């Protein structure tokens, strides 16, 4: 018994199968290519969405309102405490806060001119590090700050942060559902197509079994064909993604310049992405052909 | 080599194909199964090589009870049998040599050795000059010789042939029978299902006659075991 001899037999048989039924194998390969192209595109889109959510999260500022009656040293102590924890803190005096409000109100700010003294409290504007931008972390930070005697209030746009986080969660779930549906549909199409190929070779399978072939011996060339189709499909999908990124993506980026679109600045290594797609293709091809040949042998 | 005890095979909606068959074939024996169409010859062979299970009864092949054999063990049992059919069952896209080597490929015999042994077997059946031909380019007699070469290349203990001369003229039929007898002389137990009575009578071998699924006579040949079921 020789594993190498068997592997050579499987390889020859798989090549022969592909050579004799090019149309069926082309259909499977193109189906896999379309699925992998869609997966590649969706993956890039998800990656960019994550970046978008991350960049919006960067805009979240925590405003800490301080009691104007406490001495400046106590306010500075609060700011220094936050800085020591890696946060960027800007101290805003009541005068500076009023000037900013006047600027923002524009002509409507005339009504503020008559005020004799600064009506706004001193505050700290805090930019939290990325690791603390999750809604739960922000909530905990706000609660901690509210516990300090010099602090009269904390505002971090709680509702906006929660909503953004919920949207990101929903998008991720939708992505997973779409992924499962796409993979399921691909498996069904690929296994149905491969079943045609197996059916066309039913006589060969019958003869192999007559001379003592095990189910594994019969399955192996079909599995190899499925894996090869998956890799070929992945190659087509990679070519399609490269073409998409070089032609369509820049135009979309120009049209929707306020968003970062798939491929506009992907960080993932193209080689790693190609490897992942090839592995996904081989896996899908293997699974599709396994389903087809298993169903055929059990029939 | 083969023992059948009260074997019945029935298909739903049809009269039973075999009824309470008892049969024993010794190692090294040459046995003809004869009878009219529908007598149960093919069914009997199919039960022996585990193409389907018996409805009732026990079948021992090489000491193994095939009625109780696991599905996964059937291929290993078949590797010790050669099977020859009237309709040849050759792979049309593979050469004669590859068709014969298939029995060895299944066993994992290295390609070079498999081709060498297949070549030797093709020489034995007189087809050494046709090794690279495709089966459909051969005559019926030549195709049947390829099938016999494939069945014998892994030196099985048992050879089952179902109407091996069914489509052949008398001269070619005699050639095929000679090949089967040669295999028998080399030690292979041979069971041939045929309705070619003149050939059977000329052979002087043991003849088991079936009719409507029952063994109606069992005569001739040098071996001793006789059972009429």
mmCIF file of N, CA, C and O in Angstrom, chain A residues 74-160:
data_model
loop_
_atom_site.group_PDB
_atom_site.id
_atom_site.type_symbol
_atom_site.label_atom_id
_atom_site.label_comp_id
_atom_site.label_asym_id
_atom_site.label_seq_id
_atom_site.Cartn_x
_atom_site.Cartn_y
_atom_site.Cartn_z
ATOM 1 N N UNK A 74 -7.506 73.333 42.610
ATOM 2 C CA UNK A 74 -8.308 72.103 42.697
ATOM 3 C C UNK A 74 -8.754 71.660 41.303
ATOM 4 O O UNK A 74 -8.791 70.475 40.976
ATOM 5 N N UNK A 75 -9.069 72.662 40.431
ATOM 6 C CA UNK A 75 -9.479 72.330 39.057
ATOM 7 C C UNK A 75 -8.306 71.700 38.298
ATOM 8 O O UNK A 75 -8.460 70.725 37.571
ATOM 9 N N UNK A 76 -7.146 72.316 38.510
ATOM 10 C CA UNK A 76 -5.950 71.805 37.828
ATOM 11 C C UNK A 76 -5.643 70.381 38.292
ATOM 12 O O UNK A 76 -5.206 69.534 37.492
ATOM 13 N N UNK A 77 -5.928 70.092 39.556
ATOM 14 C CA UNK A 77 -5.667 68.743 40.085
ATOM 15 C C UNK A 77 -6.538 67.710 39.358
ATOM 16 O O UNK A 77 -6.080 66.607 39.021
ATOM 17 N N UNK A 78 -7.807 68.097 39.084
ATOM 18 C CA UNK A 78 -8.695 67.167 38.341
ATOM 19 C C UNK A 78 -8.120 66.920 36.935
ATOM 20 O O UNK A 78 -8.034 65.780 36.464
ATOM 21 N N UNK A 79 -7.698 68.053 36.284
ATOM 22 C CA UNK A 79 -7.165 67.926 34.912
ATOM 23 C C UNK A 79 -5.906 67.063 34.906
ATOM 24 O O UNK A 79 -5.742 66.185 34.048
ATOM 25 N N UNK A 80 -5.030 67.279 35.872
ATOM 26 C CA UNK A 80 -3.772 66.503 35.924
ATOM 27 C C UNK A 80 -4.048 65.016 36.146
ATOM 28 O O UNK A 80 -3.373 64.152 35.572
ATOM 29 N N UNK A 81 -5.039 64.736 36.996
ATOM 30 C CA UNK A 81 -5.414 63.328 37.255
ATOM 31 C C UNK A 81 -5.822 62.624 35.970
ATOM 32 O O UNK A 81 -5.447 61.479 35.718
ATOM 33 N N UNK A 82 -6.587 63.339 35.121
ATOM 34 C CA UNK A 82 -7.019 62.745 33.841
ATOM 35 C C UNK A 82 -5.848 62.588 32.880
ATOM 36 O O UNK A 82 -5.729 61.592 32.160
ATOM 37 N N UNK A 83 -4.971 63.600 32.865
ATOM 38 C CA UNK A 83 -3.802 63.544 31.970
ATOM 39 C C UNK A 83 -2.912 62.350 32.319
ATOM 40 O O UNK A 83 -2.366 61.683 31.426
ATOM 41 N N UNK A 84 -2.786 62.095 33.624
ATOM 42 C CA UNK A 84 -1.938 60.965 34.050
ATOM 43 C C UNK A 84 -2.487 59.638 33.525
ATOM 44 O O UNK A 84 -1.770 58.658 33.392
ATOM 45 N N UNK A 85 -3.780 59.600 33.212
ATOM 46 C CA UNK A 85 -4.399 58.358 32.696
ATOM 47 C C UNK A 85 -4.419 58.330 31.166
ATOM 48 O O UNK A 85 -5.169 57.573 30.544
ATOM 49 N N UNK A 86 -3.626 59.215 30.576
ATOM 50 C CA UNK A 86 -3.455 59.141 29.119
ATOM 51 C C UNK A 86 -4.483 59.946 28.344
ATOM 52 O O UNK A 86 -4.627 59.747 27.129
ATOM 53 N N UNK A 87 -5.217 60.825 28.985
ATOM 54 C CA UNK A 87 -6.232 61.595 28.269
ATOM 55 C C UNK A 87 -5.698 62.995 27.952
ATOM 56 O O UNK A 87 -4.941 63.566 28.740
ATOM 57 N N UNK A 88 -6.133 63.512 26.787
ATOM 58 C CA UNK A 88 -5.764 64.880 26.430
ATOM 59 C C UNK A 88 -6.809 65.805 27.042
ATOM 60 O O UNK A 88 -7.999 65.624 26.811
ATOM 61 N N UNK A 89 -6.352 66.750 27.845
ATOM 62 C CA UNK A 89 -7.294 67.608 28.576
ATOM 63 C C UNK A 89 -7.031 69.074 28.221
ATOM 64 O O UNK A 89 -5.889 69.550 28.276
ATOM 65 N N UNK A 90 -8.115 69.762 27.857
ATOM 66 C CA UNK A 90 -7.990 71.198 27.598
ATOM 67 C C UNK A 90 -8.825 71.923 28.646
ATOM 68 O O UNK A 90 -10.014 71.609 28.817
ATOM 69 N N UNK A 91 -8.182 72.857 29.360
ATOM 70 C CA UNK A 91 -8.926 73.614 30.392
ATOM 71 C C UNK A 91 -9.591 74.809 29.710
ATOM 72 O O UNK A 91 -8.937 75.553 28.977
ATOM 73 N N UNK A 92 -10.881 74.933 29.924
ATOM 74 C CA UNK A 92 -11.627 76.045 29.314
ATOM 75 C C UNK A 92 -12.138 76.947 30.431
ATOM 76 O O UNK A 92 -12.955 76.515 31.268
ATOM 77 N N UNK A 93 -11.665 78.187 30.420
ATOM 78 C CA UNK A 93 -12.088 79.142 31.470
ATOM 79 C C UNK A 93 -13.497 79.641 31.149
ATOM 80 O O UNK A 93 -13.949 79.521 29.991
ATOM 81 N N UNK A 94 -14.219 80.226 32.108
ATOM 82 C CA UNK A 94 -15.566 80.748 31.837
ATOM 83 C C UNK A 94 -15.541 81.785 30.718
ATOM 84 O O UNK A 94 -16.439 81.791 29.873
ATOM 85 N N UNK A 95 -14.512 82.611 30.684
ATOM 86 C CA UNK A 95 -14.419 83.640 29.651
ATOM 87 C C UNK A 95 -14.266 83.017 28.254
ATOM 88 O O UNK A 95 -14.948 83.387 27.292
ATOM 89 N N UNK A 96 -13.359 82.023 28.180
ATOM 90 C CA UNK A 96 -13.131 81.343 26.891
ATOM 91 C C UNK A 96 -14.392 80.616 26.438
ATOM 92 O O UNK A 96 -14.724 80.601 25.244
ATOM 93 N N UNK A 97 -15.115 80.040 27.406
ATOM 94 C CA UNK A 97 -16.350 79.318 27.062
ATOM 95 C C UNK A 97 -17.382 80.286 26.502
ATOM 96 O O UNK A 97 -18.072 79.979 25.524
ATOM 97 N N UNK A 98 -17.450 81.506 27.110
ATOM 98 C CA UNK A 98 -18.423 82.496 26.635
ATOM 99 C C UNK A 98 -18.057 82.967 25.228
ATOM 100 O O UNK A 98 -18.913 83.114 24.358
ATOM 101 N N UNK A 99 -16.783 83.198 25.010
ATOM 102 C CA UNK A 99 -16.328 83.632 23.670
ATOM 103 C C UNK A 99 -16.689 82.610 22.611
ATOM 104 O O UNK A 99 -17.146 82.934 21.515
ATOM 105 N N UNK A 100 -16.495 81.323 22.973
ATOM 106 C CA UNK A 100 -16.830 80.243 22.024
ATOM 107 C C UNK A 100 -18.331 80.237 21.724
ATOM 108 O O UNK A 100 -18.747 80.088 20.573
ATOM 109 N N UNK A 101 -19.125 80.460 22.769
ATOM 110 C CA UNK A 101 -20.584 80.466 22.604
ATOM 111 C C UNK A 101 -21.020 81.626 21.711
ATOM 112 O O UNK A 101 -21.867 81.449 20.818
ATOM 113 N N UNK A 102 -20.365 82.776 21.928
ATOM 114 C CA UNK A 102 -20.688 83.953 21.112
ATOM 115 C C UNK A 102 -20.376 83.661 19.650
ATOM 116 O O UNK A 102 -21.158 83.956 18.747
ATOM 117 N N UNK A 103 -19.231 83.041 19.436
ATOM 118 C CA UNK A 103 -18.825 82.702 18.062
ATOM 119 C C UNK A 103 -19.839 81.770 17.418
ATOM 120 O O UNK A 103 -20.246 81.925 16.282
ATOM 121 N N UNK A 104 -20.256 80.762 18.184
ATOM 122 C CA UNK A 104 -21.154 79.736 17.642
ATOM 123 C C UNK A 104 -22.556 80.291 17.389
ATOM 124 O O UNK A 104 -23.221 79.893 16.439
ATOM 125 N N UNK A 105 -22.979 81.251 18.235
ATOM 126 C CA UNK A 105 -24.336 81.797 18.077
ATOM 127 C C UNK A 105 -24.410 82.812 16.939
ATOM 128 O O UNK A 105 -25.476 83.038 16.365
ATOM 129 N N UNK A 106 -23.283 83.442 16.637
ATOM 130 C CA UNK A 106 -23.265 84.418 15.548
ATOM 131 C C UNK A 106 -24.113 85.635 15.908
ATOM 132 O O UNK A 106 -24.020 86.157 17.040
ATOM 133 N N UNK A 107 -25.000 86.109 14.970
ATOM 134 C CA UNK A 107 -25.813 87.313 15.221
ATOM 135 C C UNK A 107 -26.693 87.164 16.450
ATOM 136 O O UNK A 107 -26.950 88.156 17.150
ATOM 137 N N UNK A 108 -27.116 85.950 16.768
ATOM 138 C CA UNK A 108 -28.002 85.739 17.917
ATOM 139 C C UNK A 108 -27.299 85.989 19.248
ATOM 140 O O UNK A 108 -27.942 86.038 20.299
ATOM 141 N N UNK A 109 -25.974 86.154 19.177
ATOM 142 C CA UNK A 109 -25.213 86.326 20.415
ATOM 143 C C UNK A 109 -25.365 87.728 21.009
ATOM 144 O O UNK A 109 -24.880 87.976 22.119
ATOM 145 N N UNK A 110 -26.035 88.639 20.269
ATOM 146 C CA UNK A 110 -26.239 90.015 20.753
ATOM 147 C C UNK A 110 -26.862 90.026 22.149
ATOM 148 O O UNK A 110 -26.540 90.862 22.992
ATOM 149 N N UNK A 111 -27.733 89.073 22.380
ATOM 150 C CA UNK A 111 -28.454 89.014 23.657
ATOM 151 C C UNK A 111 -27.514 88.746 24.825
ATOM 152 O O UNK A 111 -27.855 89.008 25.974
ATOM 153 N N UNK A 112 -26.339 88.208 24.540
ATOM 154 C CA UNK A 112 -25.392 87.910 25.632
ATOM 155 C C UNK A 112 -24.567 89.128 26.031
ATOM 156 O O UNK A 112 -23.883 89.118 27.060
ATOM 157 N N UNK A 113 -24.601 90.191 25.201
ATOM 158 C CA UNK A 113 -23.732 91.360 25.407
ATOM 159 C C UNK A 113 -24.004 92.058 26.744
ATOM 160 O O UNK A 113 -23.115 92.611 27.339
ATOM 161 N N UNK A 114 -25.204 92.010 27.192
ATOM 162 C CA UNK A 114 -25.568 92.750 28.398
ATOM 163 C C UNK A 114 -25.160 92.092 29.703
ATOM 164 O O UNK A 114 -25.328 92.670 30.778
ATOM 165 N N UNK A 115 -24.620 90.868 29.601
ATOM 166 C CA UNK A 115 -24.277 90.169 30.856
ATOM 167 C C UNK A 115 -23.097 90.841 31.528
ATOM 168 O O UNK A 115 -22.097 91.186 30.901
ATOM 169 N N UNK A 116 -23.177 91.003 32.847
ATOM 170 C CA UNK A 116 -22.140 91.718 33.580
ATOM 171 C C UNK A 116 -20.943 90.824 33.868
ATOM 172 O O UNK A 116 -19.812 91.261 33.933
ATOM 173 N N UNK A 117 -21.232 89.526 34.064
ATOM 174 C CA UNK A 117 -20.101 88.607 34.350
ATOM 175 C C UNK A 117 -20.277 87.320 33.540
ATOM 176 O O UNK A 117 -21.353 87.076 32.960
ATOM 177 N N UNK A 118 -19.247 86.507 33.528
ATOM 178 C CA UNK A 118 -19.288 85.257 32.732
ATOM 179 C C UNK A 118 -20.292 84.286 33.340
ATOM 180 O O UNK A 118 -20.137 83.907 34.509
ATOM 181 N N UNK A 119 -21.319 83.905 32.578
ATOM 182 C CA UNK A 119 -22.351 83.031 33.145
ATOM 183 C C UNK A 119 -21.987 81.544 33.098
ATOM 184 O O UNK A 119 -22.645 80.737 33.734
ATOM 185 N N UNK A 120 -20.982 81.196 32.316
ATOM 186 C CA UNK A 120 -20.676 79.766 32.134
ATOM 187 C C UNK A 120 -19.635 79.301 33.152
ATOM 188 O O UNK A 120 -18.744 80.071 33.519
ATOM 189 N N UNK A 121 -19.741 78.029 33.568
ATOM 190 C CA UNK A 121 -18.755 77.521 34.536
ATOM 191 C C UNK A 121 -17.444 77.159 33.851
ATOM 192 O O UNK A 121 -17.423 76.959 32.640
ATOM 193 N N UNK A 122 -16.377 77.085 34.610
ATOM 194 C CA UNK A 122 -15.136 76.555 34.013
ATOM 195 C C UNK A 122 -15.331 75.077 33.678
ATOM 196 O O UNK A 122 -16.142 74.404 34.310
ATOM 197 N N UNK A 123 -14.606 74.614 32.685
ATOM 198 C CA UNK A 123 -14.777 73.200 32.297
ATOM 199 C C UNK A 123 -13.464 72.611 31.778
ATOM 200 O O UNK A 123 -12.509 73.353 31.484
ATOM 201 N N UNK A 124 -13.496 71.289 31.667
ATOM 202 C CA UNK A 124 -12.353 70.572 31.068
ATOM 203 C C UNK A 124 -12.892 69.816 29.854
ATOM 204 O O UNK A 124 -13.932 69.157 29.942
ATOM 205 N N UNK A 125 -12.200 69.921 28.734
ATOM 206 C CA UNK A 125 -12.615 69.133 27.561
ATOM 207 C C UNK A 125 -11.616 67.996 27.400
ATOM 208 O O UNK A 125 -10.422 68.226 27.209
ATOM 209 N N UNK A 126 -12.154 66.788 27.506
ATOM 210 C CA UNK A 126 -11.288 65.604 27.612
ATOM 211 C C UNK A 126 -11.446 64.731 26.377
ATOM 212 O O UNK A 126 -12.570 64.402 25.977
ATOM 213 N N UNK A 127 -10.334 64.362 25.745
ATOM 214 C CA UNK A 127 -10.360 63.357 24.650
ATOM 215 C C UNK A 127 -9.834 62.059 25.242
ATOM 216 O O UNK A 127 -8.691 61.966 25.660
ATOM 217 N N UNK A 128 -10.712 61.067 25.250
ATOM 218 C CA UNK A 128 -10.323 59.799 25.894
ATOM 219 C C UNK A 128 -9.583 58.908 24.902
ATOM 220 O O UNK A 128 -9.822 58.994 23.694
ATOM 221 N N UNK A 129 -8.644 58.096 25.406
ATOM 222 C CA UNK A 129 -7.934 57.184 24.485
ATOM 223 C C UNK A 129 -8.915 56.168 23.888
ATOM 224 O O UNK A 129 -9.976 55.914 24.448
ATOM 225 N N UNK A 130 -8.503 55.538 22.747
ATOM 226 C CA UNK A 130 -9.381 54.644 21.989
ATOM 227 C C UNK A 130 -9.908 53.493 22.840
ATOM 228 O O UNK A 130 -11.050 53.065 22.697
ATOM 229 N N UNK A 131 -9.045 53.047 23.753
ATOM 230 C CA UNK A 131 -9.421 51.880 24.565
ATOM 231 C C UNK A 131 -10.580 52.179 25.511
ATOM 232 O O UNK A 131 -11.211 51.275 26.038
ATOM 233 N N UNK A 132 -10.863 53.472 25.709
ATOM 234 C CA UNK A 132 -11.926 53.836 26.672
ATOM 235 C C UNK A 132 -13.154 54.407 25.994
ATOM 236 O O UNK A 132 -14.016 54.992 26.645
ATOM 237 N N UNK A 133 -13.242 54.238 24.650
ATOM 238 C CA UNK A 133 -14.357 54.879 23.953
ATOM 239 C C UNK A 133 -15.616 54.012 23.916
ATOM 240 O O UNK A 133 -16.635 54.445 23.388
ATOM 241 N N UNK A 134 -15.548 52.818 24.408
ATOM 242 C CA UNK A 134 -16.749 51.965 24.437
ATOM 243 C C UNK A 134 -17.776 52.608 25.376
ATOM 244 O O UNK A 134 -17.396 53.232 26.379
ATOM 245 N N UNK A 135 -19.069 52.466 25.057
ATOM 246 C CA UNK A 135 -20.094 53.107 25.888
ATOM 247 C C UNK A 135 -19.947 52.768 27.369
ATOM 248 O O UNK A 135 -20.081 53.663 28.218
ATOM 249 N N UNK A 136 -19.634 51.534 27.703
ATOM 250 C CA UNK A 136 -19.542 51.136 29.117
ATOM 251 C C UNK A 136 -18.396 51.866 29.803
ATOM 252 O O UNK A 136 -18.533 52.342 30.950
ATOM 253 N N UNK A 137 -17.251 52.001 29.090
ATOM 254 C CA UNK A 137 -16.089 52.664 29.673
ATOM 255 C C UNK A 137 -16.388 54.142 29.904
ATOM 256 O O UNK A 137 -16.016 54.715 30.948
ATOM 257 N N UNK A 138 -17.071 54.763 28.920
ATOM 258 C CA UNK A 138 -17.403 56.177 29.055
ATOM 259 C C UNK A 138 -18.358 56.388 30.228
ATOM 260 O O UNK A 138 -18.230 57.360 30.979
ATOM 261 N N UNK A 139 -19.312 55.468 30.343
ATOM 262 C CA UNK A 139 -20.281 55.564 31.447
ATOM 263 C C UNK A 139 -19.553 55.497 32.802
ATOM 264 O O UNK A 139 -19.816 56.276 33.719
ATOM 265 N N UNK A 140 -18.585 54.580 32.898
ATOM 266 C CA UNK A 140 -17.844 54.404 34.153
ATOM 267 C C UNK A 140 -17.003 55.640 34.463
ATOM 268 O O UNK A 140 -16.944 56.107 35.620
ATOM 269 N N UNK A 141 -16.384 56.188 33.402
ATOM 270 C CA UNK A 141 -15.547 57.379 33.594
ATOM 271 C C UNK A 141 -16.409 58.557 34.086
ATOM 272 O O UNK A 141 -16.028 59.289 35.029
ATOM 273 N N UNK A 142 -17.584 58.718 33.445
ATOM 274 C CA UNK A 142 -18.487 59.817 33.828
ATOM 275 C C UNK A 142 -18.914 59.666 35.288
ATOM 276 O O UNK A 142 -18.934 60.652 36.045
ATOM 277 N N UNK A 143 -19.249 58.455 35.691
ATOM 278 C CA UNK A 143 -19.685 58.225 37.078
ATOM 279 C C UNK A 143 -18.560 58.563 38.050
ATOM 280 O O UNK A 143 -18.791 59.180 39.101
ATOM 281 N N UNK A 144 -17.348 58.170 37.679
ATOM 282 C CA UNK A 144 -16.193 58.435 38.550
ATOM 283 C C UNK A 144 -15.973 59.938 38.700
ATOM 284 O O UNK A 144 -15.756 60.444 39.819
ATOM 285 N N UNK A 145 -16.086 60.673 37.577
ATOM 286 C CA UNK A 145 -15.855 62.121 37.613
ATOM 287 C C UNK A 145 -16.942 62.829 38.418
ATOM 288 O O UNK A 145 -16.661 63.786 39.140
ATOM 289 N N UNK A 146 -18.167 62.340 38.263
ATOM 290 C CA UNK A 146 -19.275 62.972 39.005
ATOM 291 C C UNK A 146 -19.086 62.826 40.529
ATOM 292 O O UNK A 146 -19.650 63.592 41.293
ATOM 293 N N UNK A 147 -18.302 61.859 40.920
ATOM 294 C CA UNK A 147 -18.055 61.634 42.338
ATOM 295 C C UNK A 147 -17.036 62.602 42.944
ATOM 296 O O UNK A 147 -16.859 62.652 44.161
ATOM 297 N N UNK A 148 -16.346 63.388 42.077
ATOM 298 C CA UNK A 148 -15.329 64.332 42.580
ATOM 299 C C UNK A 148 -16.045 65.628 43.026
ATOM 300 O O UNK A 148 -16.927 66.130 42.305
ATOM 301 N N UNK A 149 -15.651 66.155 44.175
ATOM 302 C CA UNK A 149 -16.347 67.321 44.767
ATOM 303 C C UNK A 149 -16.316 68.527 43.842
ATOM 304 O O UNK A 149 -17.303 69.269 43.734
ATOM 305 N N UNK A 150 -15.188 68.747 43.131
ATOM 306 C CA UNK A 150 -15.050 69.938 42.283
ATOM 307 C C UNK A 150 -15.870 69.845 41.001
ATOM 308 O O UNK A 150 -15.997 70.821 40.266
ATOM 309 N N UNK A 151 -16.428 68.681 40.713
ATOM 310 C CA UNK A 151 -17.135 68.471 39.440
ATOM 311 C C UNK A 151 -18.635 68.644 39.654
ATOM 312 O O UNK A 151 -19.225 68.029 40.541
ATOM 313 N N UNK A 152 -19.250 69.513 38.838
ATOM 314 C CA UNK A 152 -20.702 69.729 38.973
ATOM 315 C C UNK A 152 -21.485 68.964 37.899
ATOM 316 O O UNK A 152 -22.694 68.768 38.025
ATOM 317 N N UNK A 153 -20.838 68.563 36.833
ATOM 318 C CA UNK A 153 -21.566 67.810 35.784
ATOM 319 C C UNK A 153 -20.612 67.221 34.759
ATOM 320 O O UNK A 153 -19.485 67.699 34.623
ATOM 321 N N UNK A 154 -21.077 66.174 34.071
ATOM 322 C CA UNK A 154 -20.264 65.534 33.014
ATOM 323 C C UNK A 154 -21.175 65.281 31.815
ATOM 324 O O UNK A 154 -22.285 64.765 31.971
ATOM 325 N N UNK A 155 -20.687 65.632 30.629
ATOM 326 C CA UNK A 155 -21.482 65.403 29.422
ATOM 327 C C UNK A 155 -20.585 64.765 28.351
ATOM 328 O O UNK A 155 -19.498 65.278 28.077
ATOM 329 N N UNK A 156 -21.017 63.660 27.811
ATOM 330 C CA UNK A 156 -20.197 63.059 26.738
ATOM 331 C C UNK A 156 -21.058 62.625 25.547
ATOM 332 O O UNK A 156 -20.662 61.759 24.753
ATOM 333 N N UNK A 157 -22.206 63.184 25.388
ATOM 334 C CA UNK A 157 -23.069 62.823 24.253
ATOM 335 C C UNK A 157 -23.481 61.374 24.360
ATOM 336 O O UNK A 157 -23.350 60.590 23.409
ATOM 337 N N UNK A 158 -23.956 61.037 25.558
ATOM 338 C CA UNK A 158 -24.252 59.640 25.883
ATOM 339 C C UNK A 158 -25.121 58.958 24.823
ATOM 340 O O UNK A 158 -24.806 57.875 24.352
ATOM 341 N N UNK A 159 -26.189 59.632 24.410
ATOM 342 C CA UNK A 159 -27.136 59.026 23.470
ATOM 343 C C UNK A 159 -26.474 58.740 22.120
ATOM 344 O O UNK A 159 -26.685 57.688 21.531
ATOM 345 N N UNK A 160 -25.673 59.705 21.664
ATOM 346 C CA UNK A 160 -25.023 59.533 20.353
ATOM 347 C C UNK A 160 -24.086 58.336 20.373
ATOM 348 O O UNK A 160 -24.052 57.528 19.444
#
